Amino acid sequence: MILRYITALVFVFVSVQYAFPQRNDYYEDAVYREEIKTVMMYREGFELSNPVWEMGENVPLVFKFDDLSGEVKDYYYTIVHCDADWNESYIPQNDYIEGFFDNPLKDIARSFNTTFSYVNYRLYLPNEDVDFKISGNYALIVYEGNNKENIVLSKRFHVVEPLVRIEGTVRRATLDAFRGENHEVDFTVFHEKLNIMNPRQDIKVVIQQNNRWDNAIRNLKPLFIRDGQLIYDYNRENVFAAGNEFRYFDNRTNRVNGENVLATEFHRPYYHKTIMPDEVRSNKRFFSYRDMNGKYVVESQDPQVRDYDTECDYTFVHFTLPLESILLGGSVNVFGALNNWNANKTNEMTWNFDTSAYELTMLLKQGYYNYMYVYVPQGSSSADHTNIEGSFWEAENDYQILVYYREMSGRYDRLIGYRQLNSVVNRF
């Protein structure tokens, strides 16, 4: 057992599992240094909200992360406008940014009374240095020093100009082949304020499931076009595997074991939490309960903690998934917002031949977490969340609908509509 914890400690400081940044025109949610943890972006006042800012509104976006090196770094940020597919738009920055193009991260605070020393960085957007002139997809790029090639992380967010209204429902999939396992997302785009000459060419729609991009549905064309309405009422093209309710654990205190925590142990100088051994759910009956649809919140139940950003500690969290045999041809990953919905080496589980189980250790900040297990076929860019978790149309999911517009003479994709539907609240 001690060897396991020593291995986990070595993992944190000498891991080479983070991909090194490569300069290209495509931007994604990515962390390029292993000491960078807990990258979050949301609307001020609601940590579970999506990073979507409506032009002209007074509620800013909050962006923050921790640097576990314990040293204050000379971090800067810049912002890049992207098209609907997250490729750089290649329009001058002064066409979409009001203010300075490169700015230092000035809101800095050191951790206090924690076993891990870290520095918390925070940024509000827009701010007195930066404002947005146009709508669309944006990537926030953090780099160190004066070297823009020395990228630390990138984070996606959206700026919306609300020119259309989106109404829709989530239902059990219509076709018999999908019945019982899938969600069908039907919706209509109302564009009374906007004269769209060629909607099949000028409009691009993206549907996400729980803010995931790996399984997003893109490039849907309207099935019907009526006066001021674009109708997307398909039976197959707009279908998602519903999956299951997310697994969860409570990591808000080290004094007692939270929900689904088997053990909390202190191996000097750090805390370790062992999650209850999980099991495959694809062969079990569906059980409904409330979850956060894959997200997490940084919180503490310790009475002495007042500032979650700087006083919540980090702990080693140990996941275990027993199986009868190893799954060939791919990897098993712990998946969710806790790793920005990316399935890569940082959250890939290791098969233990002695215990016949997949295992993974992650370093996570105190909080309440959702997660699930996914199978990623070798060479695939999309994670399969049904192989281990199962799929049931009763499961709750959030679906994000983004509507982009680029007229024939346009130079960039405008984001003219955004709507989130819930498979329970908006169920048909």
Coordinates of C-alpha atoms in Angstrom, one line a residue:
M1 CA 0.0 0.0 0.0
I2 CA 2.8 2.4 0.9
L3 CA 4.5 1.6 -2.5
R4 CA 1.3 2.6 -4.2
Y5 CA 1.3 6.0 -2.5
I6 CA 5.0 6.6 -3.3
T7 CA 4.3 5.7 -6.9
A8 CA 1.4 8.3 -6.9
L9 CA 3.8 10.9 -5.5
V10 CA 6.4 10.3 -8.2
F11 CA 3.6 10.4 -10.8
V12 CA 2.8 14.0 -9.9
F13 CA 6.3 15.4 -10.1
V14 CA 7.9 13.5 -12.9
S15 CA 5.0 12.6 -15.1
V16 CA 5.5 13.3 -18.8
Q17 CA 1.9 12.5 -19.6
Y18 CA 1.0 16.1 -20.6
A19 CA 1.3 16.8 -24.3
F20 CA 3.7 19.5 -25.3
P21 CA 2.0 22.4 -27.2
Q22 CA 2.4 22.4 -30.9
R23 CA 1.8 25.6 -32.8
N24 CA -1.1 25.2 -35.2
D25 CA -4.3 26.9 -36.1
Y26 CA -6.6 24.7 -33.9
Y27 CA -7.4 25.6 -30.3
E28 CA -8.8 23.3 -27.6
D29 CA -9.1 23.0 -23.8
A30 CA -5.6 21.9 -23.0
V31 CA -3.0 22.0 -20.2
Y32 CA 0.6 21.8 -21.2
R33 CA 2.3 21.7 -17.8
E34 CA 1.8 19.0 -15.1
E35 CA 1.9 21.6 -12.3
I36 CA -1.2 23.4 -13.6
K37 CA -4.4 22.1 -12.0
T38 CA -8.1 22.9 -11.6
V39 CA -8.6 25.1 -14.7
M40 CA -12.1 26.5 -14.5
M41 CA -14.1 29.1 -16.4
Y42 CA -17.7 30.0 -15.7
R43 CA -20.2 32.9 -15.3
E44 CA -19.6 34.9 -12.1
G45 CA -21.9 33.8 -9.3
F46 CA -22.5 30.2 -10.5
E47 CA -19.5 27.8 -10.6
L48 CA -21.6 25.2 -12.5
S49 CA -22.4 27.5 -15.4
N50 CA -20.9 27.4 -18.9
P51 CA -18.4 29.9 -20.1
V52 CA -20.8 31.8 -22.3
W53 CA -20.9 35.6 -22.3
E54 CA -23.7 37.6 -24.0
M55 CA -22.5 40.8 -25.5
G56 CA -23.3 43.9 -23.4
E57 CA -24.3 42.1 -20.3
N58 CA -22.9 43.0 -16.8
V59 CA -22.0 39.5 -15.6
P60 CA -18.4 38.7 -16.5
L61 CA -16.7 35.3 -17.0
V62 CA -14.4 34.0 -14.2
F63 CA -11.3 32.1 -15.2
K64 CA -8.9 30.6 -12.7
F65 CA -6.3 27.9 -12.2
D66 CA -3.7 26.7 -9.7
D67 CA 0.1 26.4 -10.2
L68 CA 1.4 23.7 -7.9
S69 CA 5.0 24.7 -8.4
G70 CA 4.5 27.1 -5.5
E71 CA 6.3 29.9 -7.3
V72 CA 4.7 33.1 -8.7
K73 CA 5.2 33.0 -12.4
D74 CA 5.3 35.8 -15.0
Y75 CA 2.1 34.7 -16.8
Y76 CA 0.4 36.6 -19.6
Y77 CA -2.7 36.0 -21.6
T78 CA -3.9 36.7 -25.0
I79 CA -7.3 35.9 -26.8
V80 CA -7.8 34.4 -30.2
H81 CA -11.0 34.4 -32.2
C82 CA -11.9 31.0 -33.8
D83 CA -14.4 29.7 -36.3
A84 CA -17.1 27.2 -35.5
D85 CA -14.6 24.4 -35.7
W86 CA -12.1 26.1 -33.4
N87 CA -9.6 27.0 -36.1
E88 CA -8.1 30.5 -35.8
S89 CA -10.3 33.0 -37.7
Y90 CA -7.3 34.9 -39.1
I91 CA -8.7 38.3 -38.7
P92 CA -6.7 41.1 -37.0
Q93 CA -7.0 41.2 -33.2
N94 CA -8.1 44.8 -33.3
D95 CA -11.1 43.7 -35.3
Y96 CA -12.4 41.6 -32.3
I97 CA -10.6 42.9 -29.2
E98 CA -11.1 46.4 -27.7
G99 CA -8.0 47.2 -25.6
F100 CA -4.7 45.5 -25.2
F101 CA -3.9 42.2 -26.9
D102 CA -1.4 40.8 -24.3
N103 CA -1.9 41.3 -20.6
P104 CA -0.4 40.0 -17.4
L105 CA -2.3 37.9 -15.0
K106 CA -2.3 40.2 -12.0
D107 CA -4.9 38.6 -9.6
I108 CA -2.6 36.3 -7.7
A109 CA -2.9 34.6 -4.3
R110 CA -0.8 32.0 -2.5
S111 CA -2.4 29.0 -0.8
F112 CA -2.8 29.1 3.0
N113 CA -2.6 26.3 5.5
T114 CA -2.5 23.5 2.9
T115 CA -0.2 20.5 2.5
F116 CA 0.4 21.4 -1.1
S117 CA 1.8 24.9 -1.7
Y118 CA 0.2 26.5 -4.8
V119 CA -0.5 29.8 -6.4
N120 CA -4.0 30.7 -7.5
Y121 CA -4.5 32.9 -10.6
R122 CA -7.8 34.6 -11.4
L123 CA -9.1 36.6 -14.3
Y124 CA -12.4 38.3 -15.2
L125 CA -13.5 38.8 -18.8
P126 CA -14.2 41.3 -20.1
N127 CA -12.2 43.7 -17.9
E128 CA -10.7 47.2 -18.1
D129 CA -7.9 45.9 -20.4
V130 CA -10.0 43.7 -22.7
D131 CA -13.4 43.8 -24.2
F132 CA -15.0 42.0 -27.1
K133 CA -16.2 43.6 -30.3
I134 CA -17.7 40.6 -32.1
S135 CA -19.3 37.3 -31.2
G136 CA -18.0 33.8 -31.8
N137 CA -15.7 31.2 -30.4
Y138 CA -12.8 32.4 -28.4
A139 CA -9.6 30.8 -27.0
L140 CA -7.9 32.2 -24.0
I141 CA -4.2 31.5 -24.2
V142 CA -1.9 31.7 -21.1
Y143 CA 1.8 31.8 -21.7
E144 CA 4.9 32.5 -19.6
G145 CA 7.1 35.6 -19.9
N146 CA 7.4 37.3 -23.2
N147 CA 7.5 34.1 -25.2
K148 CA 4.1 33.3 -26.9
E149 CA 5.5 30.0 -27.9
N150 CA 5.8 29.0 -24.2
I151 CA 2.1 28.1 -23.8
V152 CA 0.9 27.0 -20.4
L153 CA -2.8 26.3 -21.2
S154 CA -5.6 27.2 -23.5
K155 CA -9.3 27.5 -22.6
R156 CA -12.3 27.8 -24.8
F157 CA -15.3 30.2 -24.2
H158 CA -18.1 31.8 -26.2
V159 CA -19.3 35.3 -26.9
V160 CA -22.9 35.5 -28.1
E161 CA -24.9 38.1 -29.9
P162 CA -28.5 37.0 -29.3
L163 CA -30.0 37.4 -32.8
V164 CA -32.0 34.2 -32.9
R165 CA -34.2 32.3 -30.4
I166 CA -33.9 28.6 -30.0
E167 CA -36.7 26.3 -28.8
G168 CA -36.4 22.6 -28.5
T169 CA -37.0 19.3 -26.7
V170 CA -35.1 16.2 -25.8
R171 CA -36.9 12.9 -26.2
R172 CA -36.5 9.2 -26.4
A173 CA -35.1 8.5 -29.8
T174 CA -37.8 7.9 -32.4
L175 CA -36.4 5.1 -34.4
D176 CA -36.8 1.6 -33.1
A177 CA -33.1 0.9 -33.6
F178 CA -32.3 3.5 -30.9
R179 CA -35.3 3.0 -28.6
G180 CA -34.4 2.8 -24.9
E181 CA -30.7 3.9 -25.2
N182 CA -30.6 7.3 -26.9
H183 CA -31.7 10.9 -26.8
E184 CA -33.0 12.8 -29.8
V185 CA -32.5 16.6 -29.7
D186 CA -35.2 18.4 -31.8
F187 CA -35.2 22.2 -32.0
T188 CA -36.2 25.2 -34.1
V189 CA -34.2 28.4 -34.7
F190 CA -36.4 31.5 -34.9
H191 CA -34.7 34.3 -36.7
E192 CA -37.3 37.1 -37.0
K193 CA -34.5 39.7 -36.3
L194 CA -32.2 38.4 -39.0
N195 CA -32.8 38.0 -42.7
I196 CA -30.9 34.9 -43.7
M197 CA -30.6 34.6 -47.5
N198 CA -29.2 31.1 -47.7
P199 CA -29.7 29.3 -44.4
R200 CA -28.3 25.9 -45.7
Q201 CA -25.1 27.6 -46.5
D202 CA -24.9 30.5 -44.1
I203 CA -25.9 28.8 -40.9
K204 CA -23.9 26.2 -39.0
V205 CA -25.3 24.4 -36.0
V206 CA -23.4 22.4 -33.3
I207 CA -25.0 20.3 -30.6
Q208 CA -23.0 19.2 -27.6
Q209 CA -23.8 16.7 -24.8
N210 CA -22.7 18.0 -21.4
N211 CA -20.2 20.4 -23.0
R212 CA -18.2 17.6 -24.7
W213 CA -16.6 18.3 -28.0
D214 CA -15.4 14.8 -28.8
N215 CA -18.9 13.5 -29.7
A216 CA -20.5 16.8 -30.8
I217 CA -22.9 16.8 -33.7
R218 CA -21.8 19.3 -36.3
N219 CA -23.0 20.7 -39.7
L220 CA -26.7 19.9 -39.4
K221 CA -28.7 21.5 -42.2
P222 CA -32.3 22.5 -41.4
L223 CA -34.7 19.8 -42.3
F224 CA -37.5 22.4 -43.0
I225 CA -37.2 26.1 -43.8
R226 CA -40.2 28.3 -43.1
D227 CA -40.8 32.0 -42.8
G228 CA -38.4 33.1 -40.0
Q229 CA -37.9 29.5 -38.8
L230 CA -35.2 26.8 -39.3
I231 CA -36.5 23.4 -38.2
Y232 CA -34.1 20.6 -37.1
D233 CA -36.5 17.7 -36.5
Y234 CA -34.5 14.7 -37.5
N235 CA -34.8 11.1 -36.4
R236 CA -31.2 9.9 -36.7
E237 CA -28.8 12.8 -37.4
N238 CA -29.5 14.5 -34.0
V239 CA -29.3 11.4 -31.8
F240 CA -26.9 10.9 -28.8
A241 CA -26.2 7.8 -26.7
A242 CA -27.9 8.9 -23.5
G243 CA -25.4 7.1 -21.2
N244 CA -26.0 6.8 -17.4
E245 CA -26.1 9.1 -14.4
F246 CA -22.7 10.2 -13.5
R247 CA -20.7 8.6 -10.6
Y248 CA -19.8 10.9 -7.8
F249 CA -17.7 11.3 -4.7
D250 CA -17.4 13.9 -1.9
N251 CA -13.9 15.2 -1.4
R252 CA -14.8 18.3 0.7
T253 CA -13.0 17.3 3.9
N254 CA -10.2 15.1 5.1
R255 CA -11.6 14.7 8.6
V256 CA -14.1 12.0 7.6
N257 CA -14.9 9.9 4.6
G258 CA -17.3 11.6 2.2
E259 CA -19.9 9.9 0.0
N260 CA -18.4 7.0 -2.0
V261 CA -15.0 7.4 -0.3
L262 CA -13.7 4.2 1.2
A263 CA -10.7 5.6 3.1
T264 CA -9.0 8.9 3.9
E265 CA -5.4 8.4 5.0
F266 CA -2.5 10.8 5.7
H267 CA 0.9 9.6 4.5
R268 CA 3.2 12.5 5.3
P269 CA 3.1 15.0 3.9
Y270 CA -0.1 14.5 1.8
Y271 CA -3.6 13.1 2.1
H272 CA -4.9 10.2 0.1
K273 CA -8.5 9.2 -0.7
T274 CA -9.5 5.8 -1.9
I275 CA -12.8 5.8 -3.8
M276 CA -15.1 2.9 -3.3
P277 CA -14.3 0.2 -6.0
D278 CA -16.6 0.8 -8.9
E279 CA -18.4 -1.7 -11.1
V280 CA -19.6 -2.0 -14.7
R281 CA -23.1 -0.7 -15.0
S282 CA -23.9 -1.6 -18.7
N283 CA -25.5 -4.9 -17.6
K284 CA -27.5 -3.4 -14.7
R285 CA -30.9 -1.7 -14.4
F286 CA -31.0 2.1 -14.5
F287 CA -31.2 4.0 -11.2
S288 CA -32.1 7.7 -11.3
Y289 CA -30.5 10.3 -9.0
R290 CA -29.5 13.9 -9.2
D291 CA -26.1 14.7 -10.4
M292 CA -24.1 17.6 -11.9
N293 CA -23.9 16.2 -15.4
G294 CA -20.2 15.6 -15.2
K295 CA -19.1 18.8 -13.5
Y296 CA -17.4 19.5 -10.2
V297 CA -17.2 22.3 -7.6
V298 CA -14.3 23.4 -5.4
E299 CA -15.6 23.4 -1.8
S300 CA -14.7 22.5 1.7
Q301 CA -16.7 21.4 4.7
D302 CA -13.9 22.3 7.1
P303 CA -15.1 25.2 9.3
Q304 CA -11.7 27.0 9.2
V305 CA -11.7 27.3 5.4
R306 CA -13.1 30.6 4.3
D307 CA -11.5 31.1 0.8
Y308 CA -12.0 28.0 -1.3
D309 CA -9.6 29.2 -4.0
T310 CA -6.6 29.4 -1.6
E311 CA -7.5 27.2 1.4
C312 CA -8.8 24.1 -0.2
D313 CA -6.1 21.4 -0.2
Y314 CA -5.1 18.9 -2.8
T315 CA -5.4 15.2 -2.2
F316 CA -4.4 12.0 -4.1
V317 CA -7.5 10.3 -5.3
H318 CA -7.3 6.6 -6.1
F319 CA -9.9 5.1 -8.5
T320 CA -10.4 1.4 -9.0
L321 CA -12.6 -0.4 -11.6
P322 CA -12.5 -4.2 -11.2
L323 CA -13.1 -6.2 -14.4
E324 CA -13.0 -9.9 -15.4
S325 CA -10.3 -9.2 -18.0
I326 CA -8.5 -6.3 -19.7
L327 CA -10.2 -4.5 -22.5
L328 CA -8.1 -4.9 -25.6
G329 CA -7.8 -2.4 -28.5
G330 CA -8.2 0.8 -26.5
S331 CA -7.9 2.5 -23.1
V332 CA -10.1 3.0 -20.1
N333 CA -10.2 6.6 -18.8
V334 CA -11.7 8.5 -15.9
F335 CA -13.7 11.2 -17.7
G336 CA -15.6 14.4 -17.0
A337 CA -15.1 18.1 -16.3
L338 CA -12.3 17.2 -13.8
N339 CA -10.1 16.7 -16.9
N340 CA -11.8 19.2 -19.3
W341 CA -13.6 16.3 -21.1
N342 CA -10.4 15.1 -22.6
A343 CA -9.4 11.4 -22.6
N344 CA -5.6 11.3 -22.7
K345 CA -2.6 9.9 -20.8
T346 CA -3.3 12.1 -17.7
N347 CA -6.5 10.2 -16.9
E348 CA -5.8 6.8 -18.6
M349 CA -6.2 3.9 -16.2
T350 CA -3.6 1.2 -15.7
W351 CA -4.5 -2.5 -15.7
N352 CA -3.3 -4.3 -12.5
F353 CA -2.9 -8.0 -13.4
D354 CA -2.6 -8.9 -9.7
T355 CA -6.0 -7.5 -8.7
S356 CA -7.7 -7.8 -12.1
A357 CA -8.7 -4.1 -12.0
Y358 CA -8.1 -0.8 -13.7
E359 CA -6.5 1.8 -11.4
L360 CA -5.7 5.5 -11.6
T361 CA -4.4 8.1 -9.2
M362 CA -5.3 11.7 -9.8
L363 CA -4.4 14.8 -7.8
L364 CA -7.6 16.8 -7.2
K365 CA -8.5 19.8 -5.2
Q366 CA -11.1 19.5 -2.4
G367 CA -14.6 19.5 -3.8
Y368 CA -17.6 17.5 -4.9
Y369 CA -16.9 15.6 -8.2
N370 CA -18.9 13.9 -10.9
Y371 CA -17.1 11.4 -13.2
M372 CA -17.6 8.4 -15.4
Y373 CA -15.5 5.7 -17.1
V374 CA -15.1 5.7 -20.8
Y375 CA -13.5 3.3 -23.3
V376 CA -11.4 5.0 -26.0
P377 CA -10.7 2.7 -29.0
Q378 CA -7.1 3.0 -30.2
G379 CA -6.9 5.8 -32.8
S380 CA -10.3 7.2 -32.0
S381 CA -10.9 10.8 -31.0
S382 CA -14.2 10.1 -29.4
A383 CA -14.7 8.4 -26.0
D384 CA -17.4 5.7 -25.7
H385 CA -19.4 6.3 -22.5
T386 CA -21.7 3.3 -23.0
N387 CA -19.4 0.4 -23.0
I388 CA -18.9 0.5 -19.2
E389 CA -21.6 2.8 -18.0
G390 CA -24.5 1.5 -20.2
S391 CA -27.1 3.8 -21.9
F392 CA -30.6 4.6 -20.8
W393 CA -33.0 7.2 -22.3
E394 CA -34.1 8.1 -18.7
A395 CA -30.6 9.5 -17.9
E396 CA -30.3 13.2 -17.4
N397 CA -28.0 15.2 -19.7
D398 CA -27.5 18.8 -20.7
Y399 CA -27.4 19.6 -24.4
Q400 CA -25.9 22.8 -25.7
I401 CA -27.1 24.2 -29.1
L402 CA -24.8 26.8 -30.7
V403 CA -25.9 28.6 -33.9
Y404 CA -23.2 30.2 -36.1
Y405 CA -23.8 32.6 -39.0
R406 CA -21.5 33.6 -41.8
E407 CA -23.0 35.4 -44.8
M408 CA -21.4 35.0 -48.2
S409 CA -19.2 38.1 -47.7
G410 CA -18.4 37.4 -44.0
R411 CA -14.9 36.9 -42.7
Y412 CA -15.7 35.0 -39.6
D413 CA -18.4 32.8 -37.8
R414 CA -20.7 34.9 -35.7
L415 CA -22.3 33.1 -32.7
I416 CA -25.9 34.3 -33.0
G417 CA -27.7 31.9 -30.7
Y418 CA -27.1 29.7 -27.7
R419 CA -29.4 27.5 -25.7
Q420 CA -29.0 24.7 -23.2
L421 CA -31.7 22.0 -23.0
N422 CA -32.1 19.4 -20.3
S423 CA -33.3 15.9 -21.0
V424 CA -35.6 16.0 -17.9
V425 CA -36.7 19.6 -17.8
N426 CA -37.2 19.8 -21.6
R427 CA -38.3 16.3 -22.1
F428 CA -41.0 15.7 -24.8

